[in-house]
Amino acid sequence: MDPLPLVDQHCHGVLRDGPHDRAGFEALLTESHAPPAPGTSFFDTQLGFAVRRWCAPVLGLEPHCAPEAYLDRRSALGTPEVTRRLLRAARVRTFLVDTGLPGDLLAPEELAAAGGGTAREIVRLEPLAERAAAGARGADAFLAALGAAIGTAAGTAAAFKSVAAYRYGLDLDPRPPAPAELWTAATRWLASGRTGRLTDPVLLRHLMWSAARTGLPLQVHTGFGDPDLRLHRADPLLLTDFLRAVEPTGCRVVLLHGYPFHRNAGYLAAVHPHVYADVGLTLGHTGARAEAVLSEMLELAPFGKLLFSTDAHGLPELYLTGAQLFRQAMARLSTRFTGDGSWSRADADRVAALLAAGNARRLYGLDD
Amino acid sequence: MDPLPLVDQHCHGVLRDGPHDRAGFEALLTESHAPPAPGTSFFDTQLGFAVRRWCAPVLGLEPHCAPEAYLDRRSALGTPEVTRRLLRAARVRTFLVDTGLPGDLLAPEELAAAGGGTAREIVRLEPLAERAAAGARGADAFLAALGAAIGTAAGTAAAFKSVAAYRYGLDLDPRPPAPAELWTAATRWLASGRTGRLTDPVLLRHLMWSAARTGLPLQVHTGFGDPDLRLHRADPLLLTDFLRAVEPTGCRVVLLHGYPFHRNAGYLAAVHPHVYADVGLTLGHTGARAEAVLSEMLELAPFGKLLFSTDAHGLPELYLTGAQLFRQAMARLSTRFTGDGSWSRADADRVAALLAAGNARRLYGLDD
Amino acid sequence: MDPLPLVDQHCHGVLRDGPHDRAGFEALLTESHAPPAPGTSFFDTQLGFAVRRWCAPVLGLEPHCAPEAYLDRRSALGTPEVTRRLLRAARVRTFLVDTGLPGDLLAPEELAAAGGGTAREIVRLEPLAERAAAGARGADAFLAALGAAIGTAAGTAAAFKSVAAYRYGLDLDPRPPAPAELWTAATRWLASGRTGRLTDPVLLRHLMWSAARTGLPLQVHTGFGDPDLRLHRADPLLLTDFLRAVEPTGCRVVLLHGYPFHRNAGYLAAVHPHVYADVGLTLGHTGARAEAVLSEMLELAPFGKLLFSTDAHGLPELYLTGAQLFRQAMARLSTRFTGDGSWSRADADRVAALLAAGNARRLYGLDD
C-alpha cells in the first residue's frame, strides 16, 4: 500500500551543504545550544536512535549502524544526494515552510523540488518586524512599513507564525495594543538600537493581532523548543484569553508542537472552534514513544483539528524520521484501537488521512 | 459474569425530550459552546466514536454505524425508549445527581426509575446562593437565607458541589472569609443587580467553607470542562492551601475529573487523608484511551480514594459510554497488571469493586 | 543473567529497629504524614502491592500474601535479618546516601555492609545551615561557620542536596544573594530563635549557590514528596533561570524524582548540558506503572543524563521494590523498543547500563 501522503504543515529548510563534522550534525539533532555533556552524545536520544533506524537504510546502510559509519556514508554521498534520498523517502507532498530561520538553507521551492512535492511559505512575524525596523525613521514609519509588509506577505503566504513564546512567553496581555501603547513601544524599541531580536511584549502582541486580521491562519509556537524559552511560559493554556479575544476576527490559530503540554493543546482545540493543534517537533524527538505521545494528542483533540508536521530544520533526516514516525504511530494506534473494537477500520483510515493531509488542506485552502 | 455494579458519584439529568436534530446532539457530545469548525464534526472525537461503538447495538444497530443512521434510529425510537434502553444497559445502581444545571432534564428519581436504580442529590452551591440572593433584602438577609438553604440541603443531600473553577479559578484565597469581608462582598454583589452568575471569589469561598462545615463531602470541579474555565486555573494543586485549611473541619473533599491534571489529583489524594479523586468526565471523553488515562489515575491515588462517575449530562449515551469505558478500562488494566504478576487477581477484583462502588458507599454512607 | 548492577544515586538510611506495628509500617509506605483515611490502607496502593509482590518471596512467603502475614513474618525474622535479606536481594552496588533525615537509621557504611556494597554520602544543605546557626553568635559567625561546614563536607561528599522545594518552593529568585541581602536574612533568622526549620528563601538560595561553587553535583528535590510541599511550586521548570545562572560555575544539577513533572525534567536535561534527571521515588510509588512512567522519562532526556535511584527511606522494602521495578521496567521497555525495530538490542543494553550505573559513575566520579 502507498504510504499516507503528507502535508507537512510546519517545517524549515535544510542545509544546502553540510554539516561537515560530527559536532555539526549532533548540534542539529538537539534543541540545545551547547555541545553534549562530557561523556554523552546527542545520538544517544530517541531522535538519534530514530535517525539511525530510519535513515541508515535509505543511505544503503544497516539500521542502527554506528554513528560514525552513518556520518562517513553521508559525507561520501554528499549533501545533495543525501537530501534528495531522504526527502524522497519521506514522501511529503506539500511543504509549508517557515522561512524565518537564518543559515544557508534550501528555499521552499528547492526543498519541494528535492522532495518531489510542492511548497508554500509560512511567514514568521518577528523577522518581518525586525526588517521593517531596520530601515525605518521613527515609530510611525516603522509601523506603516510593518503593516505593509504583513499585507504583502498575506497575499502569498499560507499562514503566519509567531514565536512570542521564545521572545517573551505566552503570558502576554491578550488584548490588541492600544495605539498609544503601540506607538510608545515602537519608539522605545527603535531608540534602543533595534539591533537585537524583538522581545517587546507590546510589539509581539501587535504582530499576532495584525496577522489575525489578515484572515490567514496563525501558527503559534507552544511547548518545547530550544533553551531560549522558559517552558512553563510556553504552555498553550496561557493563550486562553488571547484565543477568546481573537475569535471574532475569524482568525484560526494553530498551536504548534505543544509537548509536554500537548493534552492542554488538545483541550483548546476541543472547545474553541477556531483552534487547531499540531504534531510538530514532538514525534521526531520522542522517537520510539511516538505512538504513545500521538495517542495522548488524540484524547481530546477532535480528529478534524490535529495536523501533521515535522518541524524539520537543517537536516533532511528530520523529514524522514518525522514522517515515518508519524506514519508508524498512526498505523499502530489504528491497529490498537480497531483491534479492540473501539474504532472501526474505516474510521481509523479516515482519521489517519485527516491528520496526514486532509485537515491541512481544508485549513490552508490547499489544492489536492 | 455480571458487570461490575456501579455508583455514579457525579452525574446530571438527561433531556426529557430530544435532542431533535444533529446539531443539538453534537452540542451535547462536546464541552464546546460553539458549533464544530467548518468541515468537522463532534462525532469525529473519541467520545463520538465511543457513542457509535457502545450505544448503537443497544438501539439495534451495528457498532460504528453512520451518525445519521444512529440519529434516525434514535428519532424513530423516541426519547423515553432511548433513555430507558441506554440507562438500563449502563447498569448503574446508584446515581448521585448534581441538580444544578438548567434545562428540562429528568429529575433524580426519574433518572433512577429509568435506569432501574436509586438516586441521591448532590447540591450545587452557586445556584443556592443565586436563589437566596434573588429574594433577599440586604446582605444580612441574603447571608441568613443562604445559611438556612445550606442547612436544609445538608439534611437530604449526599454531598455539596462547587464550581468555583468555572466562576473564578481554584487560585482562591484558601481561608474562610472574615465576617466584614463577607458582608462587603455580599453587599457589592446584591448592589450589582445579582442577575448574572455568582463569580465573586469571596462569596465562592464562603460557599465552600459553609459546605465544609456541614460534615457532608464537598465535590469540587477540577480539570477540563467547558470553555468558561481557564484550564490552567483549574489545576487541583491550586487547592493545596485550601485543603490544608479545611482539614480540621472534618470535611472530605472529592476532586472531580482532574484531566489533564489527574496525576496531580492522585497526589493530593495520596497525601491528604480527607481528599478523594474522581474519574468523571475523563473516561468518556478520552474513549479508546480510557485504559491509559485510568492507569495514570491509579499511579499515586490510593485505591481506596478513587471514585467512578460519568458526569453524564443531557444524553443518556453519556451514561452508557462512561460506564462501559470504565468497566472495560478496569478489566483491561487488571488483566495487564495481573498478567505480569504485579497484582494478584483477588486484589485486582477488589480494587475494581472499590472504584466502582465501594469507595463511594463508604464516603457517602450509602446502603449496599 | 546477572541482574543489572546498580548505583542508587539518591537514598536514605533504613530503621535500625522496627517498625513494630502495622501503623508504623504503613506510615513508611506513604508520603502522607497522616494515618490512612477511615476504611482505607496504604497497603492498597501501587507501592503496597509492589512490596507484597517483590518482598514477600525474599522473606519466604508467597507473592501477594496478606499484609498481616507479611508483617508477622517480618517480626519473626527481626529487623536485621529482614534488612539483610531485602538489601542483598536488591543488589545495589553503590549507595549514595542523603544523611539529612532524622531517626535511628543505619549509617551509610552500615547500609552498605548490609547490602554488600559501598556507600558515599550526599550532604543535605539545610541541616548544615541549621547546625551552623545553632552555635553561632551573630550573622557573620553563622555565615562563616556555614561556609566552613560546606567546605569540609565538599571534601568527602559525593554531592550536595537541596530541599528548597519543601522549605519554600522552586520559584526562588535565581540569583546568588547579594552580601547585604544575605547578612540581613541571616540576622533575621538568628533573631527569630532559629529553632524551626530553615525556610528563608534568601538563605535557601545561598545554600544552593554555595554548593554550586564547590564543584560537586547538586541534587535538587523536584516533583512529589510529602505534603510539606506545594506540588505546583516543585515543578523543575521553575528552576529554569537558576539553571541558566548557575551554569558558568560548572555546577552539574540533578533534578530528583520529578513526577508528575518528569517530562519537564527530561526537557531540562535535554537542553542544558549541566542538567541531569533522576528516576527516584517515582518508580517505587507507581509500581505496576513503572514501565509507563520510565518510558515517559526517556522521551526527551538524553540517555546519558537519566540516573537510577530509589529514594528508599526507613524500610529496606523500598530498596528492593525500587531496584526491581527499575530493572523490570527497563527490561520491558527494551523488549518493546527492540521488538518493533525502534532500538537495537545492543543499544538497549547500553542504555540500561547507563541508567543503572554508568551515568552515575561518570557524574560522581565513582570507581567501577
mmCIF file of N, CA, C and O in Angstrom, chain A residues 307-365:
data_model
loop_
_atom_site.group_PDB
_atom_site.id
_atom_site.type_symbol
_atom_site.label_atom_id
_atom_site.label_comp_id
_atom_site.label_asym_id
_atom_site.label_seq_id
_atom_site.Cartn_x
_atom_site.Cartn_y
_atom_site.Cartn_z
ATOM 1 N N LEU A 307 -3.039 18.323 13.216
ATOM 2 C CA LEU A 307 -2.332 18.369 11.935
ATOM 3 C C LEU A 307 -0.922 17.815 12.052
ATOM 4 O O LEU A 307 -0.202 18.110 13.009
ATOM 5 N N PHE A 308 -0.526 17.087 11.031
ATOM 6 C CA PHE A 308 0.842 16.575 10.959
ATOM 7 C C PHE A 308 1.822 17.676 10.576
ATOM 8 O O PHE A 308 1.532 18.514 9.735
ATOM 9 N N SER A 309 2.992 17.645 11.199
ATOM 10 C CA SER A 309 4.140 18.394 10.689
ATOM 11 C C SER A 309 5.400 17.751 11.244
ATOM 12 O O SER A 309 5.336 16.914 12.151
ATOM 13 N N THR A 310 6.537 18.137 10.678
ATOM 14 C CA THR A 310 7.806 17.596 11.177
ATOM 15 C C THR A 310 8.602 18.628 11.962
ATOM 16 O O THR A 310 9.456 18.270 12.758
ATOM 17 N N ASP A 311 8.374 19.920 11.676
ATOM 18 C CA ASP A 311 9.253 20.972 12.189
ATOM 19 C C ASP A 311 10.716 20.695 11.825
ATOM 20 O O ASP A 311 11.633 21.179 12.489
ATOM 21 N N ALA A 312 10.951 19.927 10.778
ATOM 22 C CA ALA A 312 12.328 19.631 10.352
ATOM 23 C C ALA A 312 13.090 20.922 10.061
ATOM 24 O O ALA A 312 12.532 21.887 9.540
ATOM 25 N N HIS A 313 14.370 20.896 10.391
ATOM 26 C CA HIS A 313 15.226 22.071 10.189
ATOM 27 C C HIS A 313 16.674 21.594 10.078
ATOM 28 O O HIS A 313 17.145 20.846 10.929
ATOM 29 N N GLY A 314 17.331 22.045 9.033
ATOM 30 C CA GLY A 314 18.765 21.773 8.916
ATOM 31 C C GLY A 314 19.083 20.437 8.293
ATOM 32 O O GLY A 314 19.761 20.363 7.272
ATOM 33 N N LEU A 315 18.632 19.369 8.895
ATOM 34 C CA LEU A 315 18.932 18.010 8.447
ATOM 35 C C LEU A 315 17.735 17.391 7.722
ATOM 36 O O LEU A 315 16.641 17.335 8.292
ATOM 37 N N PRO A 316 17.932 16.851 6.534
ATOM 38 C CA PRO A 316 16.815 16.149 5.880
ATOM 39 C C PRO A 316 16.401 14.903 6.655
ATOM 40 O O PRO A 316 15.281 14.417 6.492
ATOM 41 N N GLU A 317 17.294 14.417 7.505
ATOM 42 C CA GLU A 317 16.925 13.288 8.377
ATOM 43 C C GLU A 317 15.650 13.592 9.162
ATOM 44 O O GLU A 317 14.864 12.686 9.484
ATOM 45 N N LEU A 318 15.476 14.846 9.530
ATOM 46 C CA LEU A 318 14.329 15.181 10.383
ATOM 47 C C LEU A 318 13.007 15.080 9.612
ATOM 48 O O LEU A 318 11.954 14.868 10.206
ATOM 49 N N TYR A 319 13.071 15.246 8.287
ATOM 50 C CA TYR A 319 11.869 15.000 7.486
ATOM 51 C C TYR A 319 11.524 13.512 7.484
ATOM 52 O O TYR A 319 10.373 13.128 7.682
ATOM 53 N N LEU A 320 12.531 12.704 7.267
ATOM 54 C CA LEU A 320 12.228 11.275 7.156
ATOM 55 C C LEU A 320 11.795 10.693 8.501
ATOM 56 O O LEU A 320 10.816 9.944 8.581
ATOM 57 N N THR A 321 12.512 11.043 9.559
ATOM 58 C CA THR A 321 12.111 10.493 10.856
ATOM 59 C C THR A 321 10.731 11.022 11.255
ATOM 60 O O THR A 321 9.878 10.264 11.728
ATOM 61 N N GLY A 322 10.490 12.311 11.058
ATOM 62 C CA GLY A 322 9.184 12.872 11.420
ATOM 63 C C GLY A 322 8.061 12.193 10.658
ATOM 64 O O GLY A 322 7.016 11.842 11.227
ATOM 65 N N ALA A 323 8.275 12.008 9.364
ATOM 66 C CA ALA A 323 7.220 11.415 8.532
ATOM 67 C C ALA A 323 7.004 9.945 8.873
ATOM 68 O O ALA A 323 5.861 9.486 9.015
ATOM 69 N N GLN A 324 8.087 9.193 9.015
ATOM 70 C CA GLN A 324 7.928 7.762 9.258
ATOM 71 C C GLN A 324 7.417 7.486 10.670
ATOM 72 O O GLN A 324 6.621 6.562 10.873
ATOM 73 N N LEU A 325 7.883 8.256 11.622
ATOM 74 C CA LEU A 325 7.378 8.055 12.987
ATOM 75 C C LEU A 325 5.894 8.377 13.053
ATOM 76 O O LEU A 325 5.129 7.704 13.750
ATOM 77 N N PHE A 326 5.476 9.399 12.335
ATOM 78 C CA PHE A 326 4.045 9.700 12.316
ATOM 79 C C PHE A 326 3.268 8.561 11.667
ATOM 80 O O PHE A 326 2.256 8.096 12.196
ATOM 81 N N ARG A 327 3.746 8.113 10.483
ATOM 82 C CA ARG A 327 3.022 7.035 9.796
ATOM 83 C C ARG A 327 2.955 5.777 10.672
ATOM 84 O O ARG A 327 1.914 5.135 10.788
ATOM 85 N N GLN A 328 4.073 5.453 11.285
ATOM 86 C CA GLN A 328 4.104 4.244 12.104
ATOM 87 C C GLN A 328 3.201 4.391 13.337
ATOM 88 O O GLN A 328 2.456 3.477 13.697
ATOM 89 N N ALA A 329 3.288 5.545 13.981
ATOM 90 C CA ALA A 329 2.470 5.768 15.179
ATOM 91 C C ALA A 329 0.992 5.700 14.833
ATOM 92 O O ALA A 329 0.192 5.087 15.543
ATOM 93 N N MET A 330 0.636 6.329 13.726
ATOM 94 C CA MET A 330 -0.772 6.347 13.315
ATOM 95 C C MET A 330 -1.236 4.933 12.971
ATOM 96 O O MET A 330 -2.345 4.526 13.360
ATOM 97 N N ALA A 331 -0.380 4.177 12.287
ATOM 98 C CA ALA A 331 -0.751 2.811 11.917
ATOM 99 C C ALA A 331 -0.918 1.940 13.164
ATOM 100 O O ALA A 331 -1.857 1.150 13.269
ATOM 101 N N ARG A 332 -0.010 2.131 14.099
ATOM 102 C CA ARG A 332 -0.093 1.290 15.294
ATOM 103 C C ARG A 332 -1.275 1.618 16.178
ATOM 104 O O ARG A 332 -1.934 0.739 16.716
ATOM 105 N N LEU A 333 -1.513 2.893 16.354
ATOM 106 C CA LEU A 333 -2.669 3.195 17.221
ATOM 107 C C LEU A 333 -3.963 2.814 16.524
ATOM 108 O O LEU A 333 -4.940 2.424 17.181
ATOM 109 N N SER A 334 -3.970 2.872 15.202
ATOM 110 C CA SER A 334 -5.168 2.413 14.485
ATOM 111 C C SER A 334 -5.364 0.920 14.699
ATOM 112 O O SER A 334 -6.485 0.459 14.940
ATOM 113 N N THR A 335 -4.286 0.176 14.632
ATOM 114 C CA THR A 335 -4.379 -1.260 14.866
ATOM 115 C C THR A 335 -4.859 -1.550 16.283
ATOM 116 O O THR A 335 -5.705 -2.414 16.518
ATOM 117 N N ARG A 336 -4.324 -0.794 17.204
ATOM 118 C CA ARG A 336 -4.718 -0.992 18.594
ATOM 119 C C ARG A 336 -6.200 -0.657 18.804
ATOM 120 O O ARG A 336 -6.951 -1.426 19.405
ATOM 121 N N PHE A 337 -6.618 0.487 18.292
ATOM 122 C CA PHE A 337 -7.994 0.928 18.549
ATOM 123 C C PHE A 337 -9.020 0.093 17.767
ATOM 124 O O PHE A 337 -10.145 -0.094 18.223
ATOM 125 N N THR A 338 -8.629 -0.375 16.577
ATOM 126 C CA THR A 338 -9.582 -1.212 15.842
ATOM 127 C C THR A 338 -9.542 -2.649 16.371
ATOM 128 O O THR A 338 -10.574 -3.319 16.386
ATOM 129 N N GLY A 339 -8.381 -3.065 16.811
ATOM 130 C CA GLY A 339 -8.247 -4.435 17.314
ATOM 131 C C GLY A 339 -9.153 -4.695 18.497
ATOM 132 O O GLY A 339 -9.651 -5.807 18.696
ATOM 133 N N ASP A 340 -9.397 -3.695 19.290
ATOM 134 C CA ASP A 340 -10.255 -3.917 20.462
ATOM 135 C C ASP A 340 -11.676 -3.411 20.227
ATOM 136 O O ASP A 340 -12.466 -3.336 21.163
ATOM 137 N N GLY A 341 -11.966 -3.049 18.976
ATOM 138 C CA GLY A 341 -13.332 -2.655 18.668
ATOM 139 C C GLY A 341 -13.676 -1.214 18.979
ATOM 140 O O GLY A 341 -14.810 -0.778 18.758
ATOM 141 N N SER A 342 -12.710 -0.454 19.497
ATOM 142 C CA SER A 342 -13.021 0.931 19.858
ATOM 143 C C SER A 342 -13.291 1.790 18.629
ATOM 144 O O SER A 342 -14.135 2.686 18.672
ATOM 145 N N TRP A 343 -12.528 1.554 17.591
ATOM 146 C CA TRP A 343 -12.725 2.280 16.335
ATOM 147 C C TRP A 343 -13.022 1.264 15.250
ATOM 148 O O TRP A 343 -12.563 0.121 15.324
ATOM 149 N N SER A 344 -13.738 1.715 14.210
ATOM 150 C CA SER A 344 -13.856 0.867 13.025
ATOM 151 C C SER A 344 -12.636 1.106 12.146
ATOM 152 O O SER A 344 -11.981 2.153 12.230
ATOM 153 N N ARG A 345 -12.347 0.138 11.283
ATOM 154 C CA ARG A 345 -11.201 0.288 10.370
ATOM 155 C C ARG A 345 -11.434 1.478 9.422
ATOM 156 O O ARG A 345 -10.520 2.264 9.158
ATOM 157 N N ALA A 346 -12.645 1.633 8.939
ATOM 158 C CA ALA A 346 -12.926 2.741 8.014
ATOM 159 C C ALA A 346 -12.691 4.080 8.705
ATOM 160 O O ALA A 346 -12.113 5.003 8.127
ATOM 161 N N ASP A 347 -13.129 4.171 9.946
ATOM 162 C CA ASP A 347 -12.893 5.411 10.692
ATOM 163 C C ASP A 347 -11.402 5.631 10.903
ATOM 164 O O ASP A 347 -10.910 6.760 10.789
ATOM 165 N N ALA A 348 -10.686 4.585 11.253
ATOM 166 C CA ALA A 348 -9.250 4.731 11.512
ATOM 167 C C ALA A 348 -8.537 5.249 10.268
ATOM 168 O O ALA A 348 -7.679 6.144 10.357
ATOM 169 N N ASP A 349 -8.898 4.719 9.124
ATOM 170 C CA ASP A 349 -8.255 5.175 7.889
ATOM 171 C C ASP A 349 -8.615 6.630 7.595
ATOM 172 O O ASP A 349 -7.775 7.411 7.140
ATOM 173 N N ARG A 350 -9.839 6.963 7.851
ATOM 174 C CA ARG A 350 -10.285 8.335 7.623
ATOM 175 C C ARG A 350 -9.560 9.297 8.557
ATOM 176 O O ARG A 350 -9.094 10.372 8.142
ATOM 177 N N VAL A 351 -9.410 8.934 9.830
ATOM 178 C CA VAL A 351 -8.714 9.801 10.786
ATOM 179 C C VAL A 351 -7.252 9.974 10.368
ATOM 180 O O VAL A 351 -6.706 11.079 10.386
ATOM 181 N N ALA A 352 -6.627 8.876 9.949
ATOM 182 C CA ALA A 352 -5.226 8.971 9.526
ATOM 183 C C ALA A 352 -5.080 9.941 8.358
ATOM 184 O O ALA A 352 -4.156 10.771 8.330
ATOM 185 N N ALA A 353 -5.992 9.864 7.409
ATOM 186 C CA ALA A 353 -5.910 10.749 6.242
ATOM 187 C C ALA A 353 -6.176 12.207 6.618
ATOM 188 O O ALA A 353 -5.587 13.127 6.037
ATOM 189 N N LEU A 354 -7.035 12.411 7.603
ATOM 190 C CA LEU A 354 -7.289 13.790 8.063
ATOM 191 C C LEU A 354 -6.030 14.381 8.668
ATOM 192 O O LEU A 354 -5.630 15.500 8.347
ATOM 193 N N LEU A 355 -5.421 13.656 9.592
ATOM 194 C CA LEU A 355 -4.227 14.175 10.262
ATOM 195 C C LEU A 355 -3.076 14.365 9.266
ATOM 196 O O LEU A 355 -2.314 15.320 9.336
ATOM 197 N N ALA A 356 -2.946 13.415 8.358
ATOM 198 C CA ALA A 356 -1.817 13.420 7.431
ATOM 199 C C ALA A 356 -1.892 14.588 6.458
ATOM 200 O O ALA A 356 -0.877 15.212 6.145
ATOM 201 N N ALA A 357 -3.096 14.894 5.997
ATOM 202 C CA ALA A 357 -3.201 15.898 4.933
ATOM 203 C C ALA A 357 -4.542 16.619 4.898
ATOM 204 O O ALA A 357 -4.590 17.829 4.648
ATOM 205 N N GLY A 358 -5.614 15.910 5.157
ATOM 206 C CA GLY A 358 -6.941 16.472 4.943
ATOM 207 C C GLY A 358 -7.217 17.715 5.776
ATOM 208 O O GLY A 358 -7.753 18.709 5.267
ATOM 209 N N ASN A 359 -6.848 17.669 7.025
ATOM 210 C CA ASN A 359 -7.109 18.842 7.867
ATOM 211 C C ASN A 359 -6.305 20.045 7.375
ATOM 212 O O ASN A 359 -6.816 21.180 7.365
ATOM 213 N N ALA A 360 -5.057 19.820 6.994
ATOM 214 C CA ALA A 360 -4.234 20.932 6.488
ATOM 215 C C ALA A 360 -4.789 21.469 5.181
ATOM 216 O O ALA A 360 -4.840 22.684 4.954
ATOM 217 N N ARG A 361 -5.229 20.581 4.302
ATOM 218 C CA ARG A 361 -5.800 21.050 3.027
ATOM 219 C C ARG A 361 -7.007 21.951 3.280
ATOM 220 O O ARG A 361 -7.157 22.996 2.656
ATOM 221 N N ARG A 362 -7.854 21.534 4.177
ATOM 222 C CA ARG A 362 -9.040 22.335 4.477
ATOM 223 C C ARG A 362 -8.659 23.665 5.127
ATOM 224 O O ARG A 362 -9.131 24.732 4.739
ATOM 225 N N LEU A 363 -7.767 23.599 6.113
ATOM 226 C CA LEU A 363 -7.429 24.798 6.875
ATOM 227 C C LEU A 363 -6.709 25.837 6.031
ATOM 228 O O LEU A 363 -6.989 27.037 6.119
ATOM 229 N N TYR A 364 -5.757 25.397 5.217
ATOM 230 C CA TYR A 364 -4.949 26.346 4.445
ATOM 231 C C TYR A 364 -5.461 26.529 3.018
ATOM 232 O O TYR A 364 -4.843 27.247 2.235
ATOM 233 N N GLY A 365 -6.576 25.863 2.701
ATOM 234 C CA GLY A 365 -7.131 26.005 1.359
ATOM 235 C C GLY A 365 -6.204 25.487 0.278
ATOM 236 O O GLY A 365 -6.075 26.094 -0.793
#
